[in-house]
Short mmCIF file of C-alpha atoms in Angstrom, two decimals:
data_model
loop_
_atom_site.label_atom_id
_atom_site.label_comp_id
_atom_site.label_asym_id
_atom_site.label_seq_id
_atom_site.Cartn_x
_atom_site.Cartn_y
_atom_site.Cartn_z
CA MET H 1 -31.28 24.20 -38.11
CA THR H 2 -28.07 22.45 -37.16
CA ALA H 3 -27.25 19.36 -35.20
CA VAL H 4 -25.25 15.50 -35.00
CA SER H 5 -27.29 12.79 -36.83
CA THR H 6 -26.64 9.83 -36.15
CA PRO H 7 -26.10 6.75 -38.62
CA ARG H 8 -29.96 5.54 -39.78
CA ASP H 9 -30.96 2.42 -42.02
CA GLU H 10 -32.45 4.64 -44.62
CA GLU H 11 -33.89 1.60 -46.28
CA GLY H 12 -35.19 0.13 -42.81
CA GLN H 13 -37.14 2.88 -42.51
CA GLN H 14 -41.43 1.40 -42.98
CA GLU H 15 -44.48 3.69 -44.15
CA MET H 16 -46.96 4.04 -41.21
CA PRO H 17 -50.51 3.80 -41.49
CA LEU H 18 -51.74 7.54 -40.31
CA ASP H 19 -53.19 4.97 -37.35
CA GLY H 20 -49.68 4.22 -36.44
CA PRO H 21 -47.73 1.59 -36.20
CA VAL H 22 -48.86 -2.34 -35.06
CA ASP H 23 -46.29 -3.39 -33.00
CA ASP H 24 -45.30 -1.85 -29.21
CA GLY H 25 -41.97 -0.35 -30.02
CA PRO H 26 -41.01 3.09 -28.97
CA ILE H 27 -43.42 6.15 -30.17
CA ALA H 28 -39.94 7.85 -31.18
CA GLY H 29 -37.70 4.72 -32.19
CA GLY H 30 -36.51 6.22 -35.58
CA LEU H 31 -32.59 7.02 -35.47
CA GLY H 32 -31.91 4.33 -33.70
CA HIS H 33 -31.96 6.40 -30.56
CA GLU H 34 -33.01 3.90 -26.94
CA GLY H 35 -32.93 6.84 -24.97
CA PRO H 36 -34.97 10.59 -26.22
CA GLY H 37 -38.17 10.57 -27.18
CA ALA H 38 -38.79 6.67 -25.88
CA ALA H 39 -42.09 8.02 -24.37
CA VAL H 40 -43.71 11.46 -24.65
CA GLN H 41 -45.32 12.96 -21.01
CA GLU H 42 -47.91 13.63 -20.18
CA ASP H 43 -46.52 17.50 -19.71
CA GLY H 44 -44.15 17.78 -22.40
CA ASP H 45 -41.25 18.06 -19.78
CA THR H 46 -37.67 16.77 -20.90
CA SER H 47 -36.14 17.97 -18.33
CA ASP H 48 -35.09 14.91 -17.39
CA ARG H 49 -33.52 13.26 -20.74
CA ASP H 50 -30.44 13.85 -22.72
CA ILE H 51 -31.52 16.05 -25.95
CA VAL H 52 -29.49 15.26 -28.74
CA ASP H 53 -28.44 17.73 -30.99
CA LEU H 54 -28.95 17.40 -35.20
CA LEU H 55 -25.77 19.35 -36.88
CA GLU H 56 -25.04 16.68 -40.01
CA PRO H 57 -27.81 15.29 -42.52
CA ALA H 58 -27.03 11.79 -42.54
CA GLU H 59 -25.97 11.18 -45.78
CA GLY H 60 -24.32 14.22 -46.28
CA LEU H 61 -24.98 17.89 -48.05
CA PRO H 62 -26.96 16.96 -50.76
CA PRO H 63 -26.24 19.47 -53.91
CA VAL H 64 -28.60 21.84 -54.98
CA THR H 65 -31.15 20.61 -57.54
CA ALA H 66 -31.12 23.68 -60.64
CA THR H 67 -31.23 22.50 -63.56
CA ALA H 68 -33.99 20.92 -65.88
CA GLN H 69 -32.21 17.73 -66.32
CA ASP H 70 -31.15 17.79 -62.72
CA LEU H 71 -34.30 17.99 -61.39
CA ALA H 72 -35.89 15.09 -63.78
CA GLU H 73 -32.98 12.94 -62.20
CA ALA H 74 -34.13 14.17 -58.65
CA VAL H 75 -38.21 13.27 -59.46
CA ALA H 76 -37.49 9.86 -60.27
CA ARG H 77 -35.24 9.10 -57.42
CA LEU H 78 -38.25 10.68 -54.93
CA ALA H 79 -40.70 8.58 -56.98
CA ALA H 80 -38.72 5.26 -56.55
CA GLY H 81 -39.10 5.88 -53.07
CA SER H 82 -41.26 4.59 -50.41
CA GLY H 83 -44.06 6.22 -47.66
CA PRO H 84 -44.63 9.50 -47.03
CA ILE H 85 -42.26 12.33 -48.73
CA ALA H 86 -41.28 14.85 -46.07
CA VAL H 87 -41.79 18.43 -47.39
CA ASP H 88 -40.80 22.34 -45.93
CA ALA H 89 -40.44 25.66 -48.10
CA GLU H 90 -38.33 28.50 -47.57
CA ARG H 91 -39.29 31.86 -48.14
CA ALA H 92 -37.48 35.52 -47.67
CA SER H 93 -39.79 36.96 -45.70
CA GLY H 94 -39.49 40.09 -44.80
CA TYR H 95 -36.84 40.48 -47.80
CA ARG H 96 -38.64 40.09 -50.87
CA TYR H 97 -42.18 41.32 -52.55
CA GLY H 98 -44.72 38.53 -51.58
CA GLN H 99 -44.25 34.90 -49.94
CA ARG H 100 -42.61 32.82 -53.05
CA ALA H 101 -40.68 29.67 -52.62
CA TYR H 102 -36.63 30.44 -52.55
CA LEU H 103 -35.72 26.36 -51.61
CA VAL H 104 -37.47 23.27 -51.30
CA GLN H 105 -36.88 20.48 -49.17
CA LEU H 106 -37.53 16.92 -49.82
CA ARG H 107 -36.83 13.44 -47.86
CA ARG H 108 -38.50 10.03 -48.53
CA ALA H 109 -37.07 7.03 -47.50
CA GLY H 110 -34.82 5.09 -50.32
CA ALA H 111 -34.48 8.51 -51.92
CA GLY H 112 -32.83 10.89 -49.42
CA THR H 113 -32.95 14.46 -49.27
CA VAL H 114 -33.43 16.88 -52.46
CA LEU H 115 -32.85 20.50 -52.38
CA ILE H 116 -34.41 22.18 -54.98
CA ASP H 117 -33.97 25.98 -56.01
CA PRO H 118 -37.36 27.17 -57.12
CA ILE H 119 -35.29 29.75 -59.25
CA GLY H 120 -33.05 27.54 -61.50
CA CYS H 121 -36.62 25.00 -61.50
CA PRO H 122 -39.69 27.41 -61.84
CA ASP H 123 -41.69 24.35 -62.39
CA LEU H 124 -42.54 21.73 -60.02
CA SER H 125 -45.62 20.12 -61.48
CA GLY H 126 -43.60 17.15 -63.01
CA LEU H 127 -42.79 16.40 -58.94
CA ASP H 128 -46.46 16.87 -58.69
CA ALA H 129 -47.48 14.28 -60.92
CA ALA H 130 -45.08 12.16 -60.19
CA LEU H 131 -45.77 11.70 -56.60
CA THR H 132 -50.05 11.89 -56.97
CA GLY H 133 -51.35 9.76 -54.09
CA VAL H 134 -48.63 9.76 -51.72
CA GLU H 135 -49.09 11.91 -48.51
CA THR H 136 -47.27 14.99 -47.44
CA VAL H 137 -46.11 15.57 -44.46
CA LEU H 138 -45.54 19.32 -43.77
CA HIS H 139 -44.98 21.20 -40.82
CA ALA H 140 -47.84 24.12 -40.76
CA ALA H 141 -48.68 23.05 -44.11
CA SER H 142 -51.10 25.70 -44.58
CA GLN H 143 -47.98 28.74 -44.36
CA ASP H 144 -45.97 26.64 -47.40
CA LEU H 145 -48.85 24.83 -49.76
CA PRO H 146 -49.55 28.71 -52.02
CA CYS H 147 -46.31 29.00 -52.48
CA LEU H 148 -45.82 25.50 -53.37
CA ALA H 149 -48.82 25.91 -55.25
CA GLU H 150 -47.08 28.41 -56.85
CA ILE H 151 -44.52 26.61 -58.69
CA GLY H 152 -46.52 23.93 -59.35
CA TYR H 153 -46.73 21.50 -56.56
CA GLN H 154 -49.93 20.58 -54.81
CA PRO H 155 -49.62 17.62 -52.76
CA ARG H 156 -53.22 16.54 -52.31
CA GLU H 157 -52.76 14.14 -48.96
CA LEU H 158 -51.31 15.65 -45.90
CA PHE H 159 -50.08 14.84 -42.50
CA ASP H 160 -49.34 18.24 -40.51
CA THR H 161 -46.89 17.61 -37.91
CA GLU H 162 -47.96 21.29 -36.12
CA LEU H 163 -51.81 20.05 -36.13
CA ALA H 164 -51.74 17.05 -35.11
CA GLY H 165 -49.83 18.37 -32.08
CA ARG H 166 -52.33 20.79 -31.48
CA LEU H 167 -54.80 18.37 -31.37
CA LEU H 168 -53.02 16.18 -28.97
CA GLY H 169 -52.43 19.06 -26.64
CA TYR H 170 -48.91 19.61 -27.28
CA PRO H 171 -49.07 23.62 -25.63
CA ARG H 172 -45.77 24.39 -28.11
CA VAL H 173 -46.03 23.15 -31.61
CA ALA H 174 -43.22 24.98 -33.23
CA LEU H 175 -40.91 22.30 -35.28
CA GLY H 176 -37.91 22.45 -33.37
CA THR H 177 -39.88 22.12 -29.77
CA MET H 178 -41.86 19.47 -30.78
CA LEU H 179 -38.73 17.10 -32.15
CA GLU H 180 -37.23 18.15 -28.59
CA GLU H 181 -40.26 16.97 -26.60
CA VAL H 182 -41.20 14.11 -28.60
CA LEU H 183 -38.07 12.70 -30.34
CA GLY H 184 -35.37 14.17 -28.74
CA LEU H 185 -33.75 15.71 -30.85
CA ARG H 186 -32.29 19.21 -31.58
CA LEU H 187 -32.15 21.92 -34.27
CA ALA H 188 -30.83 25.06 -34.48
CA LYS H 189 -33.26 28.02 -35.49
CA GLU H 190 -30.55 30.57 -36.44
CA HIS H 191 -31.35 31.15 -39.79
CA SER H 192 -34.99 30.81 -39.64
CA ALA H 193 -35.47 34.41 -40.90
CA ALA H 194 -32.73 34.30 -42.88
CA ASP H 195 -32.79 35.84 -46.97
CA TRP H 196 -33.21 32.55 -48.74
CA SER H 197 -33.31 34.82 -51.66
CA VAL H 198 -29.69 34.97 -51.85
CA ARG H 199 -27.45 33.60 -54.26
CA PRO H 200 -25.41 31.11 -54.04
CA LEU H 201 -27.26 29.93 -50.55
CA PRO H 202 -24.57 29.49 -48.32
CA GLU H 203 -23.65 26.36 -47.15
CA GLU H 204 -24.81 26.71 -43.69
CA MET H 205 -28.43 27.53 -44.20
CA LEU H 206 -28.29 24.76 -47.06
CA ARG H 207 -27.49 22.59 -44.02
CA TYR H 208 -29.86 24.15 -42.03
CA ALA H 209 -32.26 23.63 -44.51
CA ALA H 210 -31.54 19.83 -45.21
CA LEU H 211 -32.24 19.15 -41.56
CA ASP H 212 -35.93 20.30 -41.79
CA VAL H 213 -36.94 17.35 -43.01
CA GLU H 214 -34.36 15.25 -42.05
CA VAL H 215 -36.07 13.98 -38.40
CA LEU H 216 -39.97 15.06 -40.00
CA THR H 217 -41.05 11.74 -40.80
CA GLU H 218 -40.03 10.46 -37.86
CA LEU H 219 -42.21 13.41 -35.82
CA ARG H 220 -44.48 12.13 -38.02
CA ASP H 221 -44.72 8.26 -37.18
CA ALA H 222 -45.20 9.23 -33.24
CA LEU H 223 -47.46 11.75 -33.59
CA ALA H 224 -49.57 9.42 -35.96
CA GLU H 225 -49.42 7.15 -32.43
CA GLN H 226 -49.85 9.30 -30.39
CA LEU H 227 -53.32 10.07 -32.12
CA SER H 228 -54.37 6.52 -31.87
CA GLU H 229 -53.97 6.14 -28.55
CA GLN H 230 -56.02 9.23 -27.96
CA GLY H 231 -58.95 7.78 -30.44
CA LYS H 232 -58.50 11.62 -32.72
CA THR H 233 -56.77 9.44 -35.72
CA GLU H 234 -60.24 10.33 -37.75
CA TRP H 235 -59.84 14.10 -36.45
CA ALA H 236 -56.74 14.61 -37.94
CA ARG H 237 -57.56 12.90 -41.15
CA GLN H 238 -60.28 15.48 -41.32
CA GLU H 239 -58.26 18.21 -40.72
CA PHE H 240 -55.54 17.13 -43.00
CA ALA H 241 -58.30 17.06 -45.89
CA ALA H 242 -59.85 20.08 -45.12
CA ILE H 243 -56.64 22.35 -45.38
CA ALA H 244 -55.07 19.77 -48.49
CA ALA H 245 -58.93 20.83 -50.16
CA ALA H 246 -59.10 24.87 -48.98
CA PRO H 247 -59.36 27.02 -51.78
CA PRO H 248 -56.69 29.98 -51.48
CA PRO H 249 -57.32 32.48 -49.49
CA ALA H 250 -59.30 35.22 -50.69
CA PRO H 251 -57.34 38.85 -50.85
CA ARG H 252 -58.09 40.82 -47.67
CA THR H 253 -60.48 43.73 -47.61
CA ASP H 254 -58.41 47.12 -46.84
CA PRO H 255 -55.39 45.80 -46.22
CA TRP H 256 -53.91 48.91 -45.36
CA ARG H 257 -55.34 48.94 -42.54
CA ARG H 258 -52.96 45.87 -40.78
CA THR H 259 -50.32 48.77 -40.71
CA SER H 260 -48.50 48.96 -37.91
CA GLY H 261 -49.86 51.39 -35.41
CA ILE H 262 -52.56 52.35 -36.79
CA HIS H 263 -55.08 52.13 -34.17
CA LYS H 264 -53.17 55.71 -33.68
CA VAL H 265 -54.76 57.48 -36.29
CA ARG H 266 -58.28 58.62 -35.61
CA THR H 267 -59.58 61.00 -38.63
CA ARG H 268 -60.82 59.54 -41.75
CA ARG H 269 -58.35 62.60 -43.52
CA SER H 270 -55.34 60.86 -42.05
CA LEU H 271 -56.90 57.53 -42.64
CA ALA H 272 -56.81 58.45 -46.14
CA VAL H 273 -52.70 59.44 -45.93
CA VAL H 274 -51.95 55.79 -44.56
CA ARG H 275 -53.88 54.40 -47.04
CA GLU H 276 -52.49 56.55 -50.06
CA LEU H 277 -48.76 56.14 -48.45
CA TRP H 278 -49.36 52.19 -48.29
CA GLN H 279 -50.75 51.61 -51.66
CA VAL H 280 -47.97 53.90 -53.17
CA ARG H 281 -45.21 51.73 -50.48
CA ASP H 282 -47.28 48.70 -52.08
CA GLU H 283 -46.60 49.62 -55.43
CA ILE H 284 -42.82 50.36 -55.30
CA ALA H 285 -41.88 47.29 -53.11
CA ARG H 286 -43.59 45.23 -56.19
CA ASP H 287 -41.88 47.01 -58.81
CA LEU H 288 -38.61 46.11 -57.25
CA ASP H 289 -38.88 42.65 -55.43
CA LEU H 290 -38.58 43.88 -51.44
CA SER H 291 -40.74 43.22 -48.78
CA PRO H 292 -42.80 47.02 -48.60
CA ARG H 293 -41.56 47.54 -44.82
CA ARG H 294 -37.88 47.48 -46.52
CA VAL H 295 -38.97 50.18 -48.51
CA LEU H 296 -40.49 52.66 -46.00
CA GLY H 297 -41.79 51.29 -42.35
CA ASP H 298 -44.92 51.21 -41.04
CA GLN H 299 -44.19 53.90 -38.35
CA ALA H 300 -43.20 56.30 -41.18
CA ILE H 301 -46.80 56.07 -42.61
CA VAL H 302 -48.43 56.69 -38.98
CA ASP H 303 -46.05 59.46 -38.19
CA ALA H 304 -46.70 60.88 -41.85
CA ALA H 305 -50.91 60.49 -41.01
CA ARG H 306 -51.13 61.71 -37.40
CA ALA H 307 -48.54 65.46 -38.64
CA GLU H 308 -51.09 65.97 -41.81
CA ALA H 309 -54.04 65.49 -38.70
CA ALA H 310 -52.53 67.46 -36.47
CA LYS H 311 -52.46 70.95 -39.08
CA PRO H 312 -56.28 71.15 -40.01
CA PRO H 313 -56.53 72.12 -42.91
CA PRO H 314 -53.68 71.30 -43.96
CA THR H 315 -51.69 73.53 -46.24
CA GLY H 316 -48.30 73.56 -48.56
CA ARG H 317 -46.38 70.96 -49.70
CA PRO H 318 -45.88 67.87 -46.46
CA GLN H 319 -42.98 68.40 -44.23
CA LEU H 320 -42.03 64.12 -44.54
CA GLU H 321 -38.06 65.43 -44.68
CA ARG H 322 -38.99 65.71 -40.84
CA ILE H 323 -40.13 62.00 -40.71
CA ASN H 324 -36.72 59.59 -39.99
CA GLY H 325 -38.78 56.38 -41.72
CA PHE H 326 -38.54 59.00 -44.76
CA HIS H 327 -34.82 58.79 -45.05
CA MET H 328 -34.26 55.35 -45.21
CA ARG H 329 -32.28 54.04 -48.19
CA TYR H 330 -35.14 53.12 -50.73
CA ALA H 331 -37.85 55.84 -49.29
CA ARG H 332 -35.62 58.64 -49.93
CA ARG H 333 -35.32 58.15 -53.61
CA TYR H 334 -38.98 58.30 -53.78
CA THR H 335 -40.04 61.34 -52.45
CA ASP H 336 -41.88 63.31 -55.08
CA ARG H 337 -44.37 60.18 -55.30
CA TRP H 338 -44.77 60.39 -51.02
CA THR H 339 -45.48 64.19 -51.31
CA ALA H 340 -48.84 63.22 -53.98
CA ALA H 341 -49.99 60.69 -51.85
CA VAL H 342 -50.56 62.81 -49.15
CA LEU H 343 -51.58 65.69 -51.74
CA ARG H 344 -53.99 63.01 -53.39
CA ALA H 345 -55.59 62.26 -49.67
CA ARG H 346 -56.00 66.03 -48.91
CA GLN H 347 -58.19 66.51 -51.72
CA LEU H 348 -60.36 63.59 -51.32
CA ASP H 349 -64.18 65.00 -50.61
CA ASP H 350 -65.70 64.02 -47.80
CA ALA H 351 -67.53 60.68 -49.25
CA GLU H 352 -64.13 59.37 -50.70
CA LEU H 353 -62.65 58.99 -46.90
CA PRO H 354 -62.51 55.88 -45.39
CA GLU H 355 -64.64 54.67 -41.91
CA VAL H 356 -62.53 54.87 -38.85
CA ALA H 357 -61.70 51.16 -38.14
CA GLY H 358 -64.24 49.22 -36.64
CA ALA H 359 -67.05 52.09 -37.95
CA ALA H 360 -67.67 50.21 -41.26
CA VAL H 361 -70.43 47.52 -41.36
CA ALA H 362 -68.63 44.13 -41.40
CA PRO H 363 -70.60 41.02 -41.98
CA GLY H 364 -71.60 38.67 -39.66
CA PRO H 365 -72.38 39.50 -35.78
CA PRO H 366 -71.42 42.34 -34.23
CA PRO H 367 -68.14 42.32 -31.45
CA ALA H 368 -69.19 40.64 -28.71
CA HIS H 369 -68.17 42.56 -26.60
CA ARG H 370 -71.31 44.84 -27.68
CA TRP H 371 -73.47 41.65 -27.47
CA ALA H 372 -74.67 42.33 -23.57
CA GLU H 373 -76.07 45.98 -24.82
CA ARG H 374 -77.70 44.96 -28.23
CA ASP H 375 -79.27 41.48 -27.52
CA PRO H 376 -78.64 40.48 -23.82
CA ALA H 377 -80.22 37.27 -24.94
CA ALA H 378 -77.37 36.59 -27.46
CA ALA H 379 -75.35 37.98 -24.69
CA ALA H 380 -76.52 34.57 -22.88
CA ARG H 381 -75.83 31.69 -25.44
CA LEU H 382 -72.59 33.09 -26.12
CA ALA H 383 -71.55 32.85 -22.71
CA ALA H 384 -73.43 29.56 -22.18
CA ALA H 385 -71.63 28.57 -25.39
CA ARG H 386 -68.10 29.04 -24.40
CA GLU H 387 -68.26 27.42 -21.12
CA ALA H 388 -69.25 24.53 -23.01
CA VAL H 389 -66.99 24.06 -25.39
CA GLY H 390 -64.62 25.15 -23.40
CA ALA H 391 -65.44 22.18 -21.32
CA LEU H 392 -65.38 19.72 -23.72
CA ALA H 393 -61.82 21.31 -24.95
CA ALA H 394 -60.40 20.77 -21.97
CA ALA H 395 -62.14 17.39 -21.17
CA ARG H 396 -60.13 16.26 -24.80
CA ARG H 397 -56.69 18.20 -24.68
CA LEU H 398 -56.85 19.85 -27.35
CA PRO H 399 -57.13 23.98 -28.10
CA VAL H 400 -60.32 25.50 -28.35
CA GLU H 401 -60.34 27.27 -30.98
CA ASN H 402 -58.95 23.30 -32.61
CA LEU H 403 -62.72 22.34 -31.40
CA LEU H 404 -64.75 24.87 -33.20
CA THR H 405 -63.16 28.34 -34.51
CA PRO H 406 -64.50 31.28 -32.30
CA ASP H 407 -66.12 32.83 -35.82
CA ALA H 408 -67.92 30.09 -36.22
CA LEU H 409 -69.08 30.09 -32.51
CA ARG H 410 -70.25 33.66 -32.58
CA ARG H 411 -72.36 33.21 -35.69
CA LEU H 412 -74.13 30.37 -33.84
CA ALA H 413 -74.68 32.25 -30.99
CA TRP H 414 -75.78 35.49 -32.57
CA GLU H 415 -78.25 33.73 -34.82
CA PRO H 416 -78.94 29.82 -33.68
CA PRO H 417 -81.34 27.69 -35.21
CA SER H 418 -84.52 27.38 -34.35
CA PRO H 419 -85.84 25.35 -32.94
CA ALA H 420 -82.02 24.64 -31.41
CA THR H 421 -81.39 20.51 -31.23
CA ALA H 422 -78.39 18.68 -31.90
CA GLU H 423 -79.47 17.96 -35.42
CA THR H 424 -80.16 21.76 -36.53
CA VAL H 425 -76.86 22.60 -35.04
CA THR H 426 -75.30 20.05 -36.63
CA ALA H 427 -76.56 21.65 -40.00
CA ALA H 428 -75.78 25.35 -38.56
CA LEU H 429 -72.41 24.47 -37.98
CA ALA H 430 -71.92 22.70 -41.48
CA ALA H 431 -73.08 25.78 -43.06
CA TYR H 432 -69.89 27.27 -40.98
CA GLY H 433 -67.37 25.04 -41.52
CA ALA H 434 -66.86 22.87 -38.77
CA ARG H 435 -65.98 19.41 -39.46
CA ALA H 436 -68.06 16.39 -38.74
CA TRP H 437 -65.94 14.96 -36.12
CA GLN H 438 -66.56 18.63 -34.60
CA ALA H 439 -70.45 18.79 -35.23
CA GLU H 440 -70.36 15.89 -33.93
CA LEU H 441 -68.90 16.64 -30.34
CA THR H 442 -70.40 19.85 -30.14
CA ALA H 443 -73.50 20.04 -31.42
CA GLY H 444 -75.35 17.95 -28.49
CA PRO H 445 -73.33 20.49 -26.03
CA LEU H 446 -74.51 23.42 -27.56
CA ALA H 447 -78.12 23.24 -28.40
CA ALA H 448 -78.07 22.11 -24.31
CA ALA H 449 -76.13 25.41 -23.31
CA PHE H 450 -78.24 27.33 -25.28
CA ALA H 451 -81.74 25.57 -23.80
CA GLU H 452 -80.80 27.06 -20.27
CA ALA H 453 -79.49 30.18 -21.76
CA ALA H 454 -83.41 30.75 -22.36
CA ALA H 455 -84.49 29.87 -19.38
CA ALA H 456 -82.03 31.81 -16.80
CA PRO H 457 -83.70 34.81 -15.40
CA PRO H 458 -82.63 37.57 -17.83
CA SER H 459 -79.49 39.75 -16.76
CA PRO H 460 -80.08 43.37 -15.61
CA PRO H 461 -79.59 45.73 -18.37
CA PRO H 462 -76.01 47.40 -18.07
CA PRO H 463 -75.76 50.61 -16.24
CA ALA H 464 -76.42 53.92 -18.03
#
């Protein structure tokens, strides 16, 4: 992000409750701008407003905190500040293995901006303890919370500006877009996909990182006011609490099945090649601390699997050298390991081969496109439920998936409670993880939709 920052009175910022400010001033009154952000248009159009570029942090670029002593001083300064604390983390996705944080940015009124290097300061539990009870403002919190937790910082009270934007019906909720539409401020994003593991970090990257939290609290304040105006404050409270309380995500089942292009691999034996190569690649990437796709591309894995399938029964040494991806800088160092992986896949018994994609039985209802054939009544319930939830979401200006997750809707329609009343549907939705506000809005209409679907004449069976 880049930007020309205008002077601000840091001490003049006031902590605002989630319900928004009590005065009638402009939504985006922060930064002293009279024009940009003075009001948010219904359609989010900012074409008739001046957009101010943010190029420099208001107090200048802060030094990087990289020692225990500097961290202690920074924690004390942040603890002595006032109001919410804006937080962001930079990772090195696409460059390094995993999703660890390589820079943490924090900003709080009265304390200014702090940049922490988690390589030099790998334990932020002291920061966590000092800020207990302080609201943490993040954008797309679920992306940053896991890497922050790894270094000991686990915010318990959140305000997620991206999720607030979704609840408010903004069609685009990227941070840069929302800052333009809500506050009339523009951040450059040329370093958003940079390698944040490099040391020392260049000054232009540090400036970009500092600006990520420069006006995050102002954005929070503006969105909080809009939530209050739309009667969605309590919805937001419940959503933010759910994010803060969510357990770490469970490991994916068969993560190798997410290999790009795997839909082109059509036999169990060739899928075994994908699995074996993927697992070897993951081991090498972990040892080298590199993104797996920098070690060996997905396309190379898929090409190797398809080459094996094209010559049954395969004999001799796999001809991996004919595949371009195996000539990459890191891949060519491990030719013997790739070859051994393919040979292992060849030797597996049929019982050890993976099922083709989609053949394994997954928990929960079948894919929705099969419902009309397998259970026409369930298909009718799902269609009616989708229509009801879609109408509710449109009336309240928010995405359907934020009103009720597609998974919860499918499960409910596949196996509804009997009888399906507002009370029993509420209980079922709670079991599927729906928040109280979601169940309150949808349970009655869903019960009515199920009743209408049951009373409608049965649909004719699909043609044979």
